[in-house]
Coordinates of C-alpha atoms in Angstrom, one line a residue:
X1 CA -95.8 -146.6 -9.4
X2 CA -93.5 -144.4 -11.6
X3 CA -91.9 -141.4 -10.1
X4 CA -93.5 -138.1 -11.0
X5 CA -90.1 -136.6 -11.8
X6 CA -89.4 -139.4 -14.3
X7 CA -92.7 -138.9 -16.0
X8 CA -92.1 -135.1 -16.3
X9 CA -88.7 -135.8 -17.8
X10 CA -90.2 -138.1 -20.4
X11 CA -92.8 -135.6 -21.2
X12 CA -90.2 -132.8 -21.7
X13 CA -88.1 -135.1 -23.9
X14 CA -91.2 -136.0 -26.0
X15 CA -92.1 -132.3 -26.3
X16 CA -88.6 -131.4 -27.4
X17 CA -88.5 -134.0 -30.1
X18 CA -92.0 -133.0 -31.2
X19 CA -90.7 -129.4 -31.5
X20 CA -87.6 -130.4 -33.4
X21 CA -89.7 -132.5 -35.8
X22 CA -92.1 -129.6 -36.3
X23 CA -89.2 -127.2 -37.0
X24 CA -87.7 -129.6 -39.5
X25 CA -91.0 -130.1 -41.3
X26 CA -91.5 -126.3 -41.5
X27 CA -88.0 -125.8 -42.8
X28 CA -88.6 -128.3 -45.6
X29 CA -92.0 -126.7 -46.3
X30 CA -90.5 -123.2 -46.5
X31 CA -87.5 -124.4 -48.6
X32 CA -89.9 -126.1 -51.0
X33 CA -92.0 -123.0 -51.2
X34 CA -88.9 -120.8 -51.8
X35 CA -87.8 -123.2 -54.6
X36 CA -91.2 -123.1 -56.2
X37 CA -91.3 -119.3 -55.9
X38 CA -87.9 -119.0 -57.5
X39 CA -88.9 -121.1 -60.5
X40 CA -92.2 -119.3 -60.9
X41 CA -90.4 -116.0 -60.6
X42 CA -87.7 -117.0 -63.1
X43 CA -90.4 -118.0 -65.7
X44 CA -92.1 -114.6 -65.7
X45 CA -89.2 -112.3 -64.6
X46 CA -85.5 -112.0 -65.6
X47 CA -82.7 -111.5 -63.2
X48 CA -80.3 -108.6 -63.9
X49 CA -77.8 -111.0 -65.3
X50 CA -80.3 -112.7 -67.5
X51 CA -81.7 -109.3 -68.7
X52 CA -78.2 -108.2 -69.7
X53 CA -77.5 -111.5 -71.6
X54 CA -80.8 -111.3 -73.4
X55 CA -80.5 -107.7 -74.4
X56 CA -76.8 -108.0 -75.4
X57 CA -78.1 -109.6 -78.7
X58 CA -80.0 -106.3 -79.4
X59 CA -76.7 -104.4 -79.3
X60 CA -75.1 -107.0 -81.5
X61 CA -78.0 -106.6 -84.0
X62 CA -77.5 -102.9 -84.1
X63 CA -73.7 -103.3 -84.6
X64 CA -74.4 -105.8 -87.4
X65 CA -76.7 -103.3 -89.1
X66 CA -74.1 -100.6 -88.9
X67 CA -71.4 -103.0 -90.3
X68 CA -73.8 -103.9 -93.1
X69 CA -74.3 -100.3 -94.0
X70 CA -70.5 -99.7 -94.1
X71 CA -70.1 -102.8 -96.2
X72 CA -72.7 -101.6 -98.7
X73 CA -70.9 -98.2 -98.9
X74 CA -67.5 -99.8 -99.5
X75 CA -69.1 -102.1 -102.1
X76 CA -70.4 -99.1 -104.0
X77 CA -67.0 -97.5 -103.9
X78 CA -65.5 -100.8 -105.3
X79 CA -68.0 -100.8 -108.1
X80 CA -67.0 -97.2 -109.0
X81 CA -63.4 -98.2 -109.0
X82 CA -64.1 -101.2 -111.2
X83 CA -66.1 -99.0 -113.6
X84 CA -63.3 -96.5 -113.7
X85 CA -60.7 -99.2 -114.4
X86 CA -62.9 -100.7 -117.1
X87 CA -63.1 -97.3 -118.7
X88 CA -59.3 -96.8 -118.6
X89 CA -58.8 -100.3 -120.2
X90 CA -61.3 -99.4 -122.9
X91 CA -59.5 -96.2 -123.7
X92 CA -55.9 -97.7 -123.6
X93 CA -56.4 -101.2 -124.9
X94 CA -60.0 -101.3 -126.3
X95 CA -60.7 -104.4 -124.2
X96 CA -62.2 -105.4 -120.8
X97 CA -59.9 -105.7 -117.8
X98 CA -59.0 -109.1 -116.4
X99 CA -61.5 -110.3 -113.9
X100 CA -59.8 -110.9 -110.5
X101 CA -63.0 -111.9 -108.7
X102 CA -62.2 -115.6 -108.9
X103 CA -58.7 -115.1 -107.5
X104 CA -59.9 -112.9 -104.7
X105 CA -62.8 -115.2 -103.7
X106 CA -60.5 -117.5 -101.7
X107 CA -58.9 -114.6 -99.9
X108 CA -62.4 -113.2 -99.0
X109 CA -63.5 -116.5 -97.6
X110 CA -60.4 -116.8 -95.5
X111 CA -61.1 -113.3 -94.2
X112 CA -64.6 -114.2 -93.3
X113 CA -63.5 -117.5 -91.6
X114 CA -61.1 -115.5 -89.6
X115 CA -63.9 -113.2 -88.4
X116 CA -66.0 -116.2 -87.5
X117 CA -63.2 -117.7 -85.4
X118 CA -62.9 -114.5 -83.2
X119 CA -64.9 -114.3 -80.0
X120 CA -67.7 -111.7 -79.5
X121 CA -65.4 -109.7 -77.2
X122 CA -62.7 -109.5 -79.8
X123 CA -65.1 -108.5 -82.5
X124 CA -66.6 -105.8 -80.2
X125 CA -63.1 -104.4 -79.5
X126 CA -62.2 -104.4 -83.2
X127 CA -65.5 -102.7 -84.0
X128 CA -65.0 -100.1 -81.3
X129 CA -61.5 -99.3 -82.6
X130 CA -62.7 -98.9 -86.1
X131 CA -65.7 -96.8 -85.0
X132 CA -63.4 -94.5 -83.0
X133 CA -61.2 -94.0 -86.0
X134 CA -64.2 -93.3 -88.2
X135 CA -65.6 -90.8 -85.7
X136 CA -62.3 -89.0 -85.6
X137 CA -62.1 -88.9 -89.4
X138 CA -65.6 -87.5 -89.6
X139 CA -64.9 -84.9 -87.0
X140 CA -61.8 -83.8 -88.8
X141 CA -63.8 -83.7 -92.1
X142 CA -66.5 -81.6 -90.4
X143 CA -64.0 -79.2 -89.1
X144 CA -62.5 -78.9 -92.6
X145 CA -65.9 -78.2 -94.1
X146 CA -66.7 -75.6 -91.4
X147 CA -63.4 -73.8 -92.1
X148 CA -64.0 -73.9 -95.9
X149 CA -67.6 -72.7 -95.5
X150 CA -66.4 -69.8 -93.3
X151 CA -63.7 -68.9 -95.8
X152 CA -66.2 -68.9 -98.7
X153 CA -68.8 -66.9 -96.8
X154 CA -66.2 -64.2 -95.9
X155 CA -64.9 -64.0 -99.4
X156 CA -66.2 -61.2 -101.6
X157 CA -65.1 -63.1 -104.8
X158 CA -66.6 -66.5 -104.1
X159 CA -67.3 -67.0 -107.8
X160 CA -63.6 -66.7 -108.4
X161 CA -62.8 -69.8 -106.3
X162 CA -62.4 -73.0 -108.4
X163 CA -65.3 -75.0 -106.9
X164 CA -66.4 -77.5 -109.6
X165 CA -64.8 -80.2 -111.7
X166 CA -63.5 -79.2 -115.1
X167 CA -65.5 -82.0 -116.9
X168 CA -68.9 -83.8 -116.4
X169 CA -68.2 -86.5 -113.9
X170 CA -71.4 -87.2 -112.1
X171 CA -70.6 -90.8 -111.4
X172 CA -67.1 -89.9 -110.1
X173 CA -65.6 -92.7 -112.2
X174 CA -63.5 -90.7 -114.6
X175 CA -60.8 -89.4 -112.2
X176 CA -57.9 -91.8 -112.6
X177 CA -54.9 -90.2 -110.9
X178 CA -54.9 -87.9 -107.9
X179 CA -52.5 -85.3 -106.4
X180 CA -49.3 -86.7 -104.8
X181 CA -46.4 -89.1 -105.5
X182 CA -47.4 -91.2 -108.5
X183 CA -45.6 -93.5 -110.9
X184 CA -44.6 -91.7 -114.1
X185 CA -45.8 -93.8 -117.1
X186 CA -42.7 -93.1 -119.2
X187 CA -39.9 -93.2 -116.6
X188 CA -41.5 -95.8 -114.4
X189 CA -40.4 -94.0 -111.2
X190 CA -42.3 -92.2 -108.4
X191 CA -42.6 -88.5 -109.2
X192 CA -44.7 -85.7 -107.8
X193 CA -48.0 -85.4 -109.6
X194 CA -49.3 -81.9 -108.8
X195 CA -52.8 -82.2 -110.2
X196 CA -55.5 -84.7 -111.1
X197 CA -56.0 -86.7 -114.4
X198 CA -59.3 -87.5 -115.9
X199 CA -59.5 -90.4 -118.4
X200 CA -61.9 -89.0 -121.0
X201 CA -62.2 -89.5 -124.8
X202 CA -60.8 -86.9 -127.1
X203 CA -63.2 -84.1 -127.9
X204 CA -64.9 -84.0 -124.4
X205 CA -65.9 -80.6 -123.1
X206 CA -63.6 -78.9 -120.6
X207 CA -65.2 -76.2 -118.4
X208 CA -63.7 -73.2 -116.5
X209 CA -64.1 -74.0 -112.8
X210 CA -64.5 -70.3 -111.7
X211 CA -64.7 -66.8 -113.1
X212 CA -61.5 -65.3 -114.3
X213 CA -59.3 -64.1 -117.1
X214 CA -57.3 -66.4 -119.5
X215 CA -53.7 -65.8 -118.5
X216 CA -51.9 -68.1 -120.9
X217 CA -52.8 -70.2 -124.0
X218 CA -50.0 -72.6 -125.0
X219 CA -50.3 -74.1 -128.5
X220 CA -46.7 -75.3 -128.8
X221 CA -45.8 -79.0 -128.7
X222 CA -44.5 -79.1 -125.1
X223 CA -44.6 -81.9 -122.6
X224 CA -47.9 -80.5 -121.3
X225 CA -49.3 -80.2 -124.8
X226 CA -51.9 -77.5 -125.5
X227 CA -52.6 -75.7 -122.3
X228 CA -54.9 -73.1 -120.8
X229 CA -54.1 -71.1 -117.6
X230 CA -56.9 -69.0 -116.0
X231 CA -56.2 -66.3 -113.4
X232 CA -59.2 -66.1 -111.1
X233 CA -57.8 -63.4 -108.8
X234 CA -57.3 -63.6 -105.1
X235 CA -54.2 -65.8 -105.7
X236 CA -56.1 -68.6 -107.5
X237 CA -55.1 -70.0 -110.9
X238 CA -56.2 -73.2 -112.7
X239 CA -54.4 -75.1 -115.4
X240 CA -55.8 -77.4 -118.1
X241 CA -53.4 -79.3 -120.2
X242 CA -53.1 -82.1 -122.9
X243 CA -56.0 -80.4 -124.7
X244 CA -57.1 -81.2 -128.2
X245 CA -58.7 -77.9 -129.2
X246 CA -58.7 -74.5 -127.4
X247 CA -61.7 -72.2 -127.6
X248 CA -60.5 -69.2 -125.7
X249 CA -57.7 -66.6 -126.3
X250 CA -55.3 -64.8 -124.0
X251 CA -57.0 -62.0 -122.0
X252 CA -60.5 -63.3 -122.5
X253 CA -62.8 -63.2 -119.5
X254 CA -64.6 -66.4 -118.7
X255 CA -67.3 -67.5 -116.2
X256 CA -67.6 -70.6 -114.2
X257 CA -69.1 -73.4 -116.4
X258 CA -67.9 -71.8 -119.8
X259 CA -66.5 -74.3 -122.3
X260 CA -62.9 -73.3 -122.8
X261 CA -61.5 -76.3 -124.7
X262 CA -62.0 -79.9 -125.9
X263 CA -59.9 -82.6 -124.4
X264 CA -57.2 -84.4 -126.4
X265 CA -53.9 -86.2 -126.2
X266 CA -51.4 -83.5 -127.0
X267 CA -47.9 -83.3 -125.4
X268 CA -46.3 -86.1 -123.5
X269 CA -49.4 -88.2 -122.7
X270 CA -50.0 -91.9 -122.2
X271 CA -53.6 -91.7 -123.4
X272 CA -56.3 -89.2 -124.0
X273 CA -57.0 -87.4 -120.8
X274 CA -57.2 -84.0 -119.1
X275 CA -54.6 -82.9 -116.6
X276 CA -56.1 -80.3 -114.2
X277 CA -54.3 -78.2 -111.5
X278 CA -55.3 -75.6 -108.9
X279 CA -52.8 -73.0 -107.7
X280 CA -53.2 -70.9 -104.6
X281 CA -50.7 -68.1 -104.1
X282 CA -48.3 -69.8 -106.5
X283 CA -48.5 -73.2 -104.7
X284 CA -50.1 -76.2 -106.4
X285 CA -52.8 -77.7 -104.1
X286 CA -55.0 -80.8 -104.3
X287 CA -57.9 -80.0 -106.7
X288 CA -60.2 -82.5 -105.1
X289 CA -60.6 -80.2 -102.0
X290 CA -62.0 -77.6 -104.4
X291 CA -65.0 -79.6 -105.8
X292 CA -67.3 -78.7 -102.9
X293 CA -70.0 -77.0 -105.0
X294 CA -71.0 -80.2 -106.7
X295 CA -69.9 -82.9 -104.2
X296 CA -71.8 -83.9 -101.1
X297 CA -69.8 -85.1 -98.1
X298 CA -70.4 -88.7 -99.1
X299 CA -69.3 -88.0 -102.7
X300 CA -66.2 -86.3 -101.4
X301 CA -65.2 -89.3 -99.4
X302 CA -65.9 -91.6 -102.3
X303 CA -63.8 -89.5 -104.6
X304 CA -61.0 -89.5 -102.1
X305 CA -61.0 -93.3 -101.9
X306 CA -61.1 -93.6 -105.7
X307 CA -58.3 -91.1 -106.1
X308 CA -56.0 -92.9 -103.7
X309 CA -56.4 -96.2 -105.6
X310 CA -54.7 -94.8 -108.8
X311 CA -50.9 -95.1 -108.5
X312 CA -49.9 -94.2 -112.1
X313 CA -50.3 -90.9 -113.8
X314 CA -51.1 -90.3 -117.5
X315 CA -48.4 -87.7 -118.0

């Protein structure tokens, strides 16, 4: 008859293995349940990483919309530049300008392919740099407008500040040459151009840009042609040259918006145009900064871009 101790030992061993088997089975059951729970949870809920990945496309869509808006704005500026160049060609050569679109198409496609080859991180960094530069430019522009508005509000003679364009230029396409170093059309060298040129047909109306008194009327055949200088007081003077016909006399008082002359092609001039200058305390300044009465901030930026593209003056 088997020994009782042996039987107890066998029973303990059997009980041990039964417990091990039970633990293993429970472990597999719980592991399977955990896997099923994970898959079920992942179907209905996102992990933080998955949430960030999914919503990163939302940020890309917003950035794409911003870039699209900037592209549309630049496209409108280019259309204005093309219209201005076409107007200049009509005046100078009575013909349409050469179409460079076909030649530039290949360059544009190369540029787009270069963008497509960049990674999302590189595009985000490039966009962030450009956005920072734009924000700084807008902040500087806002500060300039605030200073200008403060100066105007504190000025008792605000009507004597030249604040409009001397011609009708609602589309901003007639300004062809801006203030700064420009190529002289006769000497073909860079020279200081201390005003702005408007390419307009002969006989176009020229307006006084502020209240004042006609200081000088020049009818002699000088390099500036027929010229009118108006003294607005407070250190401001404006000059209008290459006129065709003058309608004011020396000492006459004028108000902003009065017709003072008709444009022409007198003096040393490449083509019919108006040369306009603003002087502050004897110093010639950029007239574009004094068109604030009729230009919105967007129009001001458009005009600045258009003005920078013209490198040759008309006088």
